[in-house]
Coordinates of C-alpha atoms and ligand atoms in Angstrom, one line a residue:
M1228 CA -14.3 12.3 33.5
D1229 CA -12.8 12.5 30.0
N1230 CA -13.5 16.0 28.6
L1231 CA -15.2 14.7 25.5
Q1232 CA -17.6 12.8 27.8
S1233 CA -18.4 16.1 29.4
L1234 CA -18.8 17.7 26.0
K1235 CA -21.2 15.0 25.0
R1236 CA -23.3 15.5 28.1
Q1237 CA -23.4 19.2 27.5
V1238 CA -24.6 18.8 23.9
E1239 CA -27.2 16.2 25.0
Q1240 CA -28.5 18.7 27.6
C1241 CA -28.6 21.4 25.1
L1242 CA -30.7 19.4 22.6
L1243 CA -33.2 18.7 25.4
T1244 CA -33.8 22.3 25.9
H1245 CA -33.4 23.6 22.3
Q1246 CA -36.3 25.7 21.2
P1247 CA -36.3 26.3 17.4
N1248 CA -36.4 30.1 17.0
P1249 CA -38.3 31.1 13.9
Q1250 CA -36.1 34.2 13.5
E1251 CA -33.0 32.1 13.3
T1252 CA -32.6 29.8 10.3
I1253 CA -29.6 28.0 11.9
S1254 CA -28.8 27.8 15.6
M1255 CA -25.2 27.5 16.8
Y1256 CA -24.3 26.2 20.3
Q1257 CA -20.7 26.5 21.5
F1258 CA -18.9 24.5 24.2
H1259 CA -15.4 24.9 25.5
V1260 CA -13.1 22.3 27.2
D1261 CA -9.5 21.6 27.8
F1262 CA -8.3 19.0 25.4
Y1263 CA -5.1 16.9 25.4
G1264 CA -6.1 14.2 22.8
H1265 CA -5.5 14.3 19.0
L1266 CA -8.3 15.4 16.7
L1267 CA -7.1 12.9 14.1
S1268 CA -7.5 10.1 16.6
W1269 CA -11.0 11.4 17.3
L1270 CA -11.8 11.6 13.6
K1271 CA -10.6 8.0 13.1
A1272 CA -13.4 6.9 15.3
Q1273 CA -16.1 8.8 13.4
S1274 CA -18.4 7.4 10.8
T1275 CA -20.2 10.5 9.6
Y1276 CA -19.2 12.3 6.4
P1277 CA -18.0 14.6 5.1
Q1278 CA -14.9 14.8 7.3
F1279 CA -12.5 17.7 7.3
Y1280 CA -9.3 18.3 9.1
F1281 CA -7.0 21.4 8.8
N1282 CA -3.9 21.9 10.8
L1283 CA -2.5 25.4 10.2
R1284 CA 1.1 25.9 9.2
D1285 CA 2.0 29.1 11.2
S1286 CA 0.0 28.6 14.4
A1287 CA -1.0 25.9 16.8
E1288 CA -4.5 25.9 15.5
K1289 CA -6.5 23.0 14.1
L1290 CA -10.0 22.7 12.7
C1291 CA -11.8 19.4 12.5
A1292 CA -15.4 18.8 11.3
I1293 CA -17.9 16.1 10.5
G1294 CA -21.3 16.2 8.9
K1295 CA -23.0 18.9 6.8
V1296 CA -25.8 21.3 7.5
R1297 CA -25.6 23.6 4.4
S1298 CA -23.5 23.5 1.3
F1299 CA -22.6 26.1 -1.3
S1300 CA -21.4 25.4 -4.7
E1301 CA -20.5 29.0 -5.4
V1302 CA -17.9 31.1 -3.5
F1303 CA -20.1 34.1 -3.9
S1304 CA -23.0 32.5 -2.0
A1305 CA -20.6 30.9 0.5
N1306 CA -19.2 34.4 1.3
Q1307 CA -22.6 36.0 1.5
F1308 CA -23.7 33.3 4.0
V1309 CA -20.6 33.9 6.2
Q1310 CA -21.3 37.7 6.2
Q1311 CA -24.9 37.3 7.1
S1312 CA -24.7 34.5 9.6
G1313 CA -21.3 35.1 11.2
F1314 CA -20.6 31.4 11.0
T1315 CA -17.4 29.7 9.7
L1316 CA -17.5 27.8 6.5
I1317 CA -15.0 25.1 5.6
G1318 CA -14.0 23.7 2.2
G1319 CA -12.3 25.1 -0.9
L1320 CA -11.8 24.9 -4.6
T1321 CA -10.6 22.1 -6.8
F1322 CA -7.7 22.9 -9.3
D1323 CA -10.4 23.7 -11.9
G1324 CA -12.1 26.2 -9.6
A1325 CA -15.1 24.0 -8.7
S1326 CA -16.2 25.3 -5.3
C1327 CA -17.3 23.2 -2.4
F1328 CA -18.0 25.1 0.8
Y1329 CA -20.1 23.9 3.7
L1330 CA -21.3 24.4 7.2
P1331 CA -20.5 21.2 9.1
R1332 CA -22.7 19.7 11.8
L1333 CA -19.9 19.6 14.4
L1334 CA -16.9 21.9 14.1
F1335 CA -14.0 21.6 16.5
Q1336 CA -11.5 24.5 16.7
Q1337 CA -8.4 23.7 18.7
Q1338 CA -6.0 26.4 19.9
Q1339 CA -3.2 24.8 21.9
N1340 CA -5.0 22.8 24.5
R1341 CA -8.3 24.7 24.3
L1342 CA -11.1 23.1 22.3
T1343 CA -14.2 24.8 21.1
L1344 CA -17.0 22.7 19.7
S1345 CA -19.7 24.4 17.6
V1346 CA -22.9 22.4 17.0
F1347 CA -25.2 23.6 14.2
I1348 CA -28.9 22.9 14.1
D1349 CA -31.0 23.7 11.0
N1350 CA -34.3 25.3 12.1
Q1351 CA -35.8 25.0 8.7
V1352 CA -35.9 21.2 9.1
A1353 CA -38.3 19.6 11.6
F1354 CA -36.4 19.4 15.0
S1355 CA -37.3 15.7 15.3
E1356 CA -35.4 15.1 12.0
E1357 CA -32.5 17.2 13.2
K1358 CA -32.4 15.2 16.5
A1359 CA -32.4 11.9 14.5
A1360 CA -29.5 13.2 12.3
I1361 CA -27.5 14.3 15.3
A1362 CA -28.0 11.1 17.4
P1363 CA -25.4 8.9 15.7
L1364 CA -22.8 11.7 15.9
L1365 CA -23.5 12.1 19.6
D1366 CA -23.1 8.3 20.1
N1367 CA -19.5 8.6 18.8
L1368 CA -18.7 12.1 20.2
A1369 CA -16.5 10.8 23.1
R1370 CA -14.8 8.1 21.1
Y1371 CA -11.2 7.9 19.9
M1372 CA -9.4 5.2 17.9
A1373 CA -5.7 4.7 18.6
F1374 CA -3.3 5.3 15.7
D1375 CA -1.8 2.3 14.0
D1376 CA 1.8 2.1 13.1
I1377 CA 2.2 2.5 9.3
H1378 CA 5.9 1.8 9.0
S1379 CA 5.4 -1.8 8.0
N1380 CA 2.8 -1.0 5.3
R1381 CA 4.3 -1.7 1.9
L1382 CA 3.8 0.3 -1.3
Q1383 CA 4.1 -1.0 -4.8
L1384 CA 4.0 1.3 -7.8
I1385 CA 1.3 0.0 -10.1
D1386 CA 0.7 2.8 -12.5
Q1387 CA 1.8 6.3 -13.4
A1388 CA -0.1 8.9 -15.5
H1389 CA 3.3 9.7 -17.1
N1390 CA 6.4 7.5 -16.9
Q1391 CA 9.8 9.1 -17.2
A1392 CA 9.9 9.1 -21.0
A1393 CA 6.3 10.4 -21.3
W1394 CA 7.1 13.1 -18.8
C1395 CA 10.2 14.2 -20.7
N1396 CA 8.1 14.4 -23.9
M1397 CA 5.5 16.5 -22.1
V1398 CA 8.1 18.9 -20.8
Q1399 CA 9.6 19.1 -24.3
S1400 CA 6.3 20.1 -25.7
A1401 CA 5.9 22.7 -22.9
L1402 CA 9.4 24.1 -23.8
Q1403 CA 8.2 24.4 -27.5
A1404 CA 5.1 26.3 -26.4
L1405 CA 7.2 28.6 -24.2
Q1406 CA 9.3 29.5 -27.3
H1407 CA 6.5 29.8 -29.8
T1408 CA 3.5 31.2 -27.9
E1409 CA 2.8 33.8 -25.2
L1410 CA 3.3 31.1 -22.5
N1411 CA 6.0 32.1 -19.9
K1412 CA 5.5 29.2 -17.4
V1413 CA 3.4 26.1 -17.1
V1414 CA 3.3 23.8 -14.1
L1415 CA 3.0 20.2 -15.2
A1416 CA 2.2 17.3 -12.8
N1417 CA 2.1 13.6 -12.5
A1418 CA -0.1 11.1 -10.6
S1419 CA 1.5 7.9 -9.3
D1420 CA -0.7 5.0 -8.2
F1421 CA 0.5 2.6 -5.5
Q1422 CA -1.0 -0.5 -4.0
C1423 CA -0.6 -0.5 -0.3
I1424 CA -0.5 -3.7 1.8
P1425 CA -2.2 -3.7 4.2
A1426 CA -4.7 -1.0 3.3
L1427 CA -3.8 2.4 4.6
N1428 CA -5.9 4.4 7.0
A1429 CA -5.8 8.1 6.0
K1430 CA -5.8 9.4 9.5
D1431 CA -2.8 7.2 10.5
F1432 CA -1.0 8.4 7.3
L1433 CA -1.6 12.0 8.0
R1434 CA -0.6 11.7 11.6
E1435 CA 2.7 10.2 10.5
S1436 CA 3.1 13.0 8.0
E1437 CA 2.4 15.7 10.7
L1438 CA 5.2 14.2 12.8
V1439 CA 7.9 14.5 10.1
N1440 CA 6.7 17.0 7.5
T1441 CA 6.9 20.0 9.8
H1442 CA 6.3 23.6 8.8
C1443 CA 3.4 22.5 6.6
Y1444 CA -0.4 22.7 6.5
H1445 CA -1.9 19.2 7.1
F1446 CA -5.3 18.6 5.6
L1447 CA -7.8 15.8 5.1
F1448 CA -11.1 16.0 3.2
A1449 CA -13.3 12.9 2.8
Q1450 CA -16.6 13.5 1.2
D1451 CA -17.6 9.8 1.8
A1452 CA -16.1 6.7 3.3
E1453 CA -14.7 5.5 0.0
R1454 CA -11.9 8.0 -0.7
C1455 CA -10.0 10.5 1.3
F1456 CA -7.9 13.4 0.1
V1457 CA -4.9 14.1 2.4
G1458 CA -1.7 16.0 2.3
S1459 CA 1.0 18.1 3.9
S1460 CA 1.6 21.3 2.0
P1461 CA 4.2 24.0 2.6
E1462 CA 2.2 26.5 0.6
C1463 CA -0.3 29.1 1.8
L1464 CA -2.8 30.5 -0.7
Y1465 CA -3.6 33.3 1.6
Q1466 CA -4.4 34.3 5.2
R1467 CA -6.7 37.2 5.9
Q1468 CA -7.3 39.2 9.1
D1469 CA -9.9 41.9 8.4
N1470 CA -8.6 43.7 5.3
H1471 CA -5.0 42.6 5.8
L1472 CA -4.1 39.7 3.5
I1473 CA -0.8 37.8 3.3
T1474 CA -0.1 35.6 0.4
E1475 CA 3.1 34.1 -1.0
A1476 CA 5.2 32.9 -3.9
L1477 CA 6.6 29.5 -3.1
A1478 CA 8.3 28.3 -6.3
G1479 CA 11.8 27.3 -7.4
T1480 CA 13.3 24.1 -5.9
A1481 CA 16.5 22.5 -4.8
F1482 CA 17.0 19.2 -3.0
V1483 CA 17.8 19.0 0.7
H1484 CA 21.1 17.4 1.8
H1485 CA 21.7 15.7 5.1
D1486 CA 25.1 17.3 5.2
T1487 CA 24.6 20.8 6.6
Q1488 CA 27.4 22.3 4.6
Q1489 CA 26.2 20.8 1.3
N1490 CA 22.7 21.9 2.2
Q1491 CA 23.8 25.4 2.7
Q1492 CA 25.5 25.4 -0.7
Q1493 CA 22.3 24.2 -2.3
A1494 CA 20.4 27.0 -0.6
D1495 CA 23.0 29.6 -1.8
W1496 CA 22.8 28.2 -5.3
L1497 CA 19.0 28.3 -5.3
L1498 CA 18.9 31.9 -4.1
H1499 CA 21.1 33.0 -7.0
D1500 CA 20.0 30.7 -9.8
S1501 CA 18.3 32.7 -12.5
K1502 CA 16.0 30.0 -13.7
N1503 CA 14.6 29.4 -10.2
Q1504 CA 14.4 33.2 -9.5
Y1505 CA 12.4 33.6 -12.7
E1506 CA 10.1 30.7 -11.8
N1507 CA 9.4 32.4 -8.4
W1508 CA 9.1 35.9 -9.8
L1509 CA 6.4 34.9 -12.3
V1510 CA 4.2 33.8 -9.3
V1511 CA 4.7 37.2 -7.7
E1512 CA 3.7 38.9 -11.0
G1513 CA 0.7 36.7 -11.5
I1514 CA -0.6 37.3 -8.0
C1515 CA 0.0 41.1 -8.1
Q1516 CA -1.7 41.4 -11.5
N1517 CA -4.8 39.6 -10.3
L1518 CA -5.0 41.4 -6.9
K1519 CA -4.2 44.9 -8.0
H1520 CA -7.9 45.8 -8.7
Y1521 CA -8.8 44.7 -5.1
A1522 CA -5.9 46.1 -3.2
Q1523 CA -5.0 49.5 -1.8
N1524 CA -1.4 48.5 -1.2
I1525 CA 0.8 45.5 -2.1
D1526 CA 4.3 44.9 -0.6
V1527 CA 6.6 42.1 -1.7
S1528 CA 9.3 40.7 0.6
P1529 CA 12.8 39.9 -0.5
L1530 CA 13.6 36.3 -1.5
S1531 CA 14.2 33.8 1.2
I1532 CA 14.4 30.0 1.5
K1533 CA 11.8 27.6 2.9
Q1534 CA 13.5 24.4 4.1
L1535 CA 11.4 21.2 4.1
R1536 CA 12.4 17.6 4.6
Q1537 CA 13.0 16.5 1.0
V1538 CA 13.2 19.9 -0.8
Q1539 CA 13.8 23.6 -0.3
H1540 CA 12.0 26.4 -2.1
L1541 CA 12.4 30.0 -3.0
Y1542 CA 9.9 32.0 -1.0
R1543 CA 8.5 35.5 -1.0
Q1544 CA 5.7 36.9 1.1
I1545 CA 3.2 39.3 -0.4
F1546 CA 1.4 41.7 2.0
V1547 CA -1.8 43.2 0.7
E1548 CA -4.1 45.8 2.1
L1549 CA -7.5 45.0 0.6
A1550 CA -9.8 47.7 -0.7
P1551 CA -13.0 48.1 1.3
H1552 CA -15.7 45.4 1.0
I1553 CA -13.5 42.9 -0.8
G1554 CA -14.7 39.5 0.4
D1555 CA -13.1 36.1 0.3
D1556 CA -15.0 35.2 -2.8
R1557 CA -13.1 37.8 -4.8
C1558 CA -9.8 36.9 -3.0
L1559 CA -10.2 33.3 -3.8
Q1560 CA -11.1 33.8 -7.4
A1561 CA -8.3 36.4 -7.9
I1562 CA -5.5 34.3 -6.4
H1563 CA -6.4 30.7 -7.2
P1564 CA -4.8 29.0 -9.2
T1565 CA -1.6 30.9 -8.7
A1566 CA 1.3 30.6 -11.2
A1567 CA 3.0 28.3 -8.7
I1568 CA 0.6 25.5 -9.7
S1569 CA -0.8 26.6 -13.1
G1570 CA 1.5 29.0 -14.9
L1571 CA 1.5 32.4 -16.7
P1572 CA -0.5 33.7 -18.5
Q1573 CA -3.0 31.8 -16.4
Q1574 CA -5.6 30.8 -18.9
I1575 CA -3.1 29.7 -21.6
A1576 CA -1.3 27.6 -18.9
I1577 CA -4.5 26.0 -17.7
D1578 CA -5.5 25.2 -21.3
F1579 CA -2.1 23.6 -21.9
I1580 CA -2.4 21.5 -18.7
Q1581 CA -5.8 20.3 -19.6
K1582 CA -4.8 19.2 -23.1
T1583 CA -1.5 17.7 -22.0
E1584 CA -1.8 15.9 -18.6
K1585 CA -3.3 12.5 -18.7
F1586 CA -5.1 12.6 -15.4
D1587 CA -7.7 14.7 -13.6
R1588 CA -6.1 16.9 -10.9
T1589 CA -9.4 17.1 -8.9
W1590 CA -8.3 18.4 -5.4
Y1591 CA -4.6 18.3 -6.2
A1592 CA -3.3 21.9 -6.6
G1593 CA -6.7 23.1 -5.4
T1594 CA -7.2 24.9 -2.1
L1595 CA -8.7 24.0 1.3
G1596 CA -9.3 26.2 4.3
F1597 CA -12.0 28.2 6.0
I1598 CA -13.9 31.5 5.8
S1599 CA -15.2 33.5 8.7
P1600 CA -16.2 37.2 8.9
Q1601 CA -12.9 38.4 10.5
R1602 CA -10.5 35.9 9.1
A1603 CA -9.9 33.3 6.5
E1604 CA -7.0 31.0 5.7
F1605 CA -6.4 28.6 2.8
C1606 CA -3.5 26.4 1.8
V1607 CA -2.6 25.2 -1.7
T1608 CA -3.3 21.4 -1.8
I1609 CA 0.0 20.2 -3.2
R1610 CA 2.1 17.4 -1.7
S1611 CA -1.2 15.5 -1.6
A1612 CA -2.7 12.1 -2.3
I1613 CA -6.0 10.3 -2.6
I1614 CA -6.4 7.2 -0.5
E1615 CA -8.9 4.7 -1.6
H1616 CA -9.0 1.3 0.2
N1617 CA -5.6 -0.2 -0.6
K1618 CA -4.7 2.3 -3.3
I1619 CA -2.9 5.6 -2.9
R1620 CA -2.5 8.1 -5.7
V1621 CA 0.3 10.6 -5.0
F1622 CA 0.5 13.9 -7.0
A1623 CA 3.5 16.0 -7.7
G1624 CA 4.3 18.8 -10.1
A1625 CA 7.0 21.3 -11.2
G1626 CA 7.0 24.7 -12.9
I1627 CA 8.4 24.6 -16.4
V1628 CA 10.1 27.7 -17.7
E1629 CA 12.6 28.5 -20.3
G1630 CA 15.8 26.7 -19.3
S1631 CA 14.0 23.8 -17.6
D1632 CA 15.7 20.4 -18.1
P1633 CA 13.1 17.6 -18.5
L1634 CA 15.2 15.1 -16.5
L1635 CA 15.9 17.5 -13.7
E1636 CA 12.2 18.4 -13.5
W1637 CA 11.5 14.6 -13.3
Q1638 CA 13.9 14.3 -10.4
E1639 CA 12.2 17.4 -8.8
I1640 CA 8.7 15.9 -8.9
E1641 CA 10.0 12.5 -7.7
R1642 CA 11.6 14.2 -4.7
K1643 CA 8.4 16.2 -4.0
A1644 CA 6.4 13.0 -4.0
M1645 CA 8.9 11.4 -1.5
G1646 CA 7.5 13.8 1.2
L1647 CA 4.5 11.4 1.4
I1648 CA 5.8 8.2 -0.1
S1649 CA 8.8 7.9 2.2
L1650 CA 6.3 7.6 5.2
L1651 CA 5.8 4.0 3.9
Q1652 CA 8.1 1.4 2.6
S1653 CA 8.3 1.6 -1.1
T1654 CA 9.2 -1.7 -2.7
T1655 CA 9.5 -0.4 -6.3
T1656 CA 11.8 2.4 -7.3
Q1657 CA 11.7 3.8 -10.8
Ligands
ISJ2036 C1 3.4 21.9 -8.1 C2 4.1 21.6 -7.0 O1 4.9 22.5 -6.3 C3 5.1 23.8 -6.8 C4 6.2 23.9 -7.7 C5 7.5 24.3 -7.3 C6 8.6 24.3 -8.3 O2 8.4 23.9 -9.5 O3 9.7 24.7 -8.0 C7 7.7 24.6 -6.0 C8 6.7 24.7 -5.1 C9 5.3 24.7 -5.6 O4 4.9 26.0 -5.9 C10 3.9 20.3 -6.3 O5 4.5 20.1 -5.3 O6 3.1 19.5 -6.8
MG2037 MG1 10.7 24.0 -10.0

């Protein structure tokens, strides 16, 4: 018997015997099975929202969830709930810092070929209502939907928040602000809207991205059936195990060449280029300034290179020993948004972005991940897109510092966007 069929039976059995315990506001049941399928293919067959998928960058671990039992619009209360209940919350913050954390109805945690399903039941709601809410999820629990090939889907650029000329003007005004104000760095971004024929399924798209955009986090967050936020990001906001936190500065960019020798030359150039070094260092400075009140010790690694498919970046890890009782609410608020996606000084950069960019970043350059009592992990939601029926909006940004060249920064954001766009056939080049 398929292992999801067996999971379904176990959950059904458990619901038959569930006795709401008045001491327990929420009950959790956990089931373990071996699993050789793909959680995105399972998710594709589900019709309950919100939907969440998080494939971690540095380990063979994936989280996948549907439905919602509790939600928290403040990180403080989200963290408090995690500490009190011991449960894992998923979600994150938009670029603007709006918080969206929730306890899903079904949470899958996959570690290699081992799958754990947690089912949450709210004892503050009549059990008959809970059973009725769970029934449709159970109907679909053992279902998969095969991936469709997306290689023949065609993309056509229909609109851009900033075309090349407008982008160059925007970078020029940032360069002026860098000269005449306290601003040291500002990360400007663009949104490009494509029509996709035929309409694109977000799960097929993310599956394709997972195959080629390796060494990245892969995430999907759909609050409803209408639109879905997806992406493959190389950037970790932080990972925490007890009071040990690792964060990073990933900033400073060169293109990737197919020729190994030329690629190595690019990497060597990037490692020694003062503009890119400065762009990266400001991220380290921003993070250290914001975390110093919460840390007992901070160590910064030497510069290295993170190679991706289209671009390569300067990379430093930052190892932090947190002071006692510092929760993920404080960590998130201190680190997000880093100078890799906002700038420095942080508030001046955010104000500049808000008055200059002609689109709303929403979940782009936000953060998604999970919080549990012992550990938490969040990625920075760059290299991302919103898929809505037959439209896809792709986001890309670049750090502007003294010495930035508007046209080179334009090429940089176009290259970054290619990480996702190149998964499909683009019929328009600009
Ligand atoms: C803002 C983005 O990327 C960020 C900007 C970088 C840069 O300007 O060199 C490099 C990596 C990221 O920190 C993006 O991809 O949208
Ligand atoms: Mg850059």
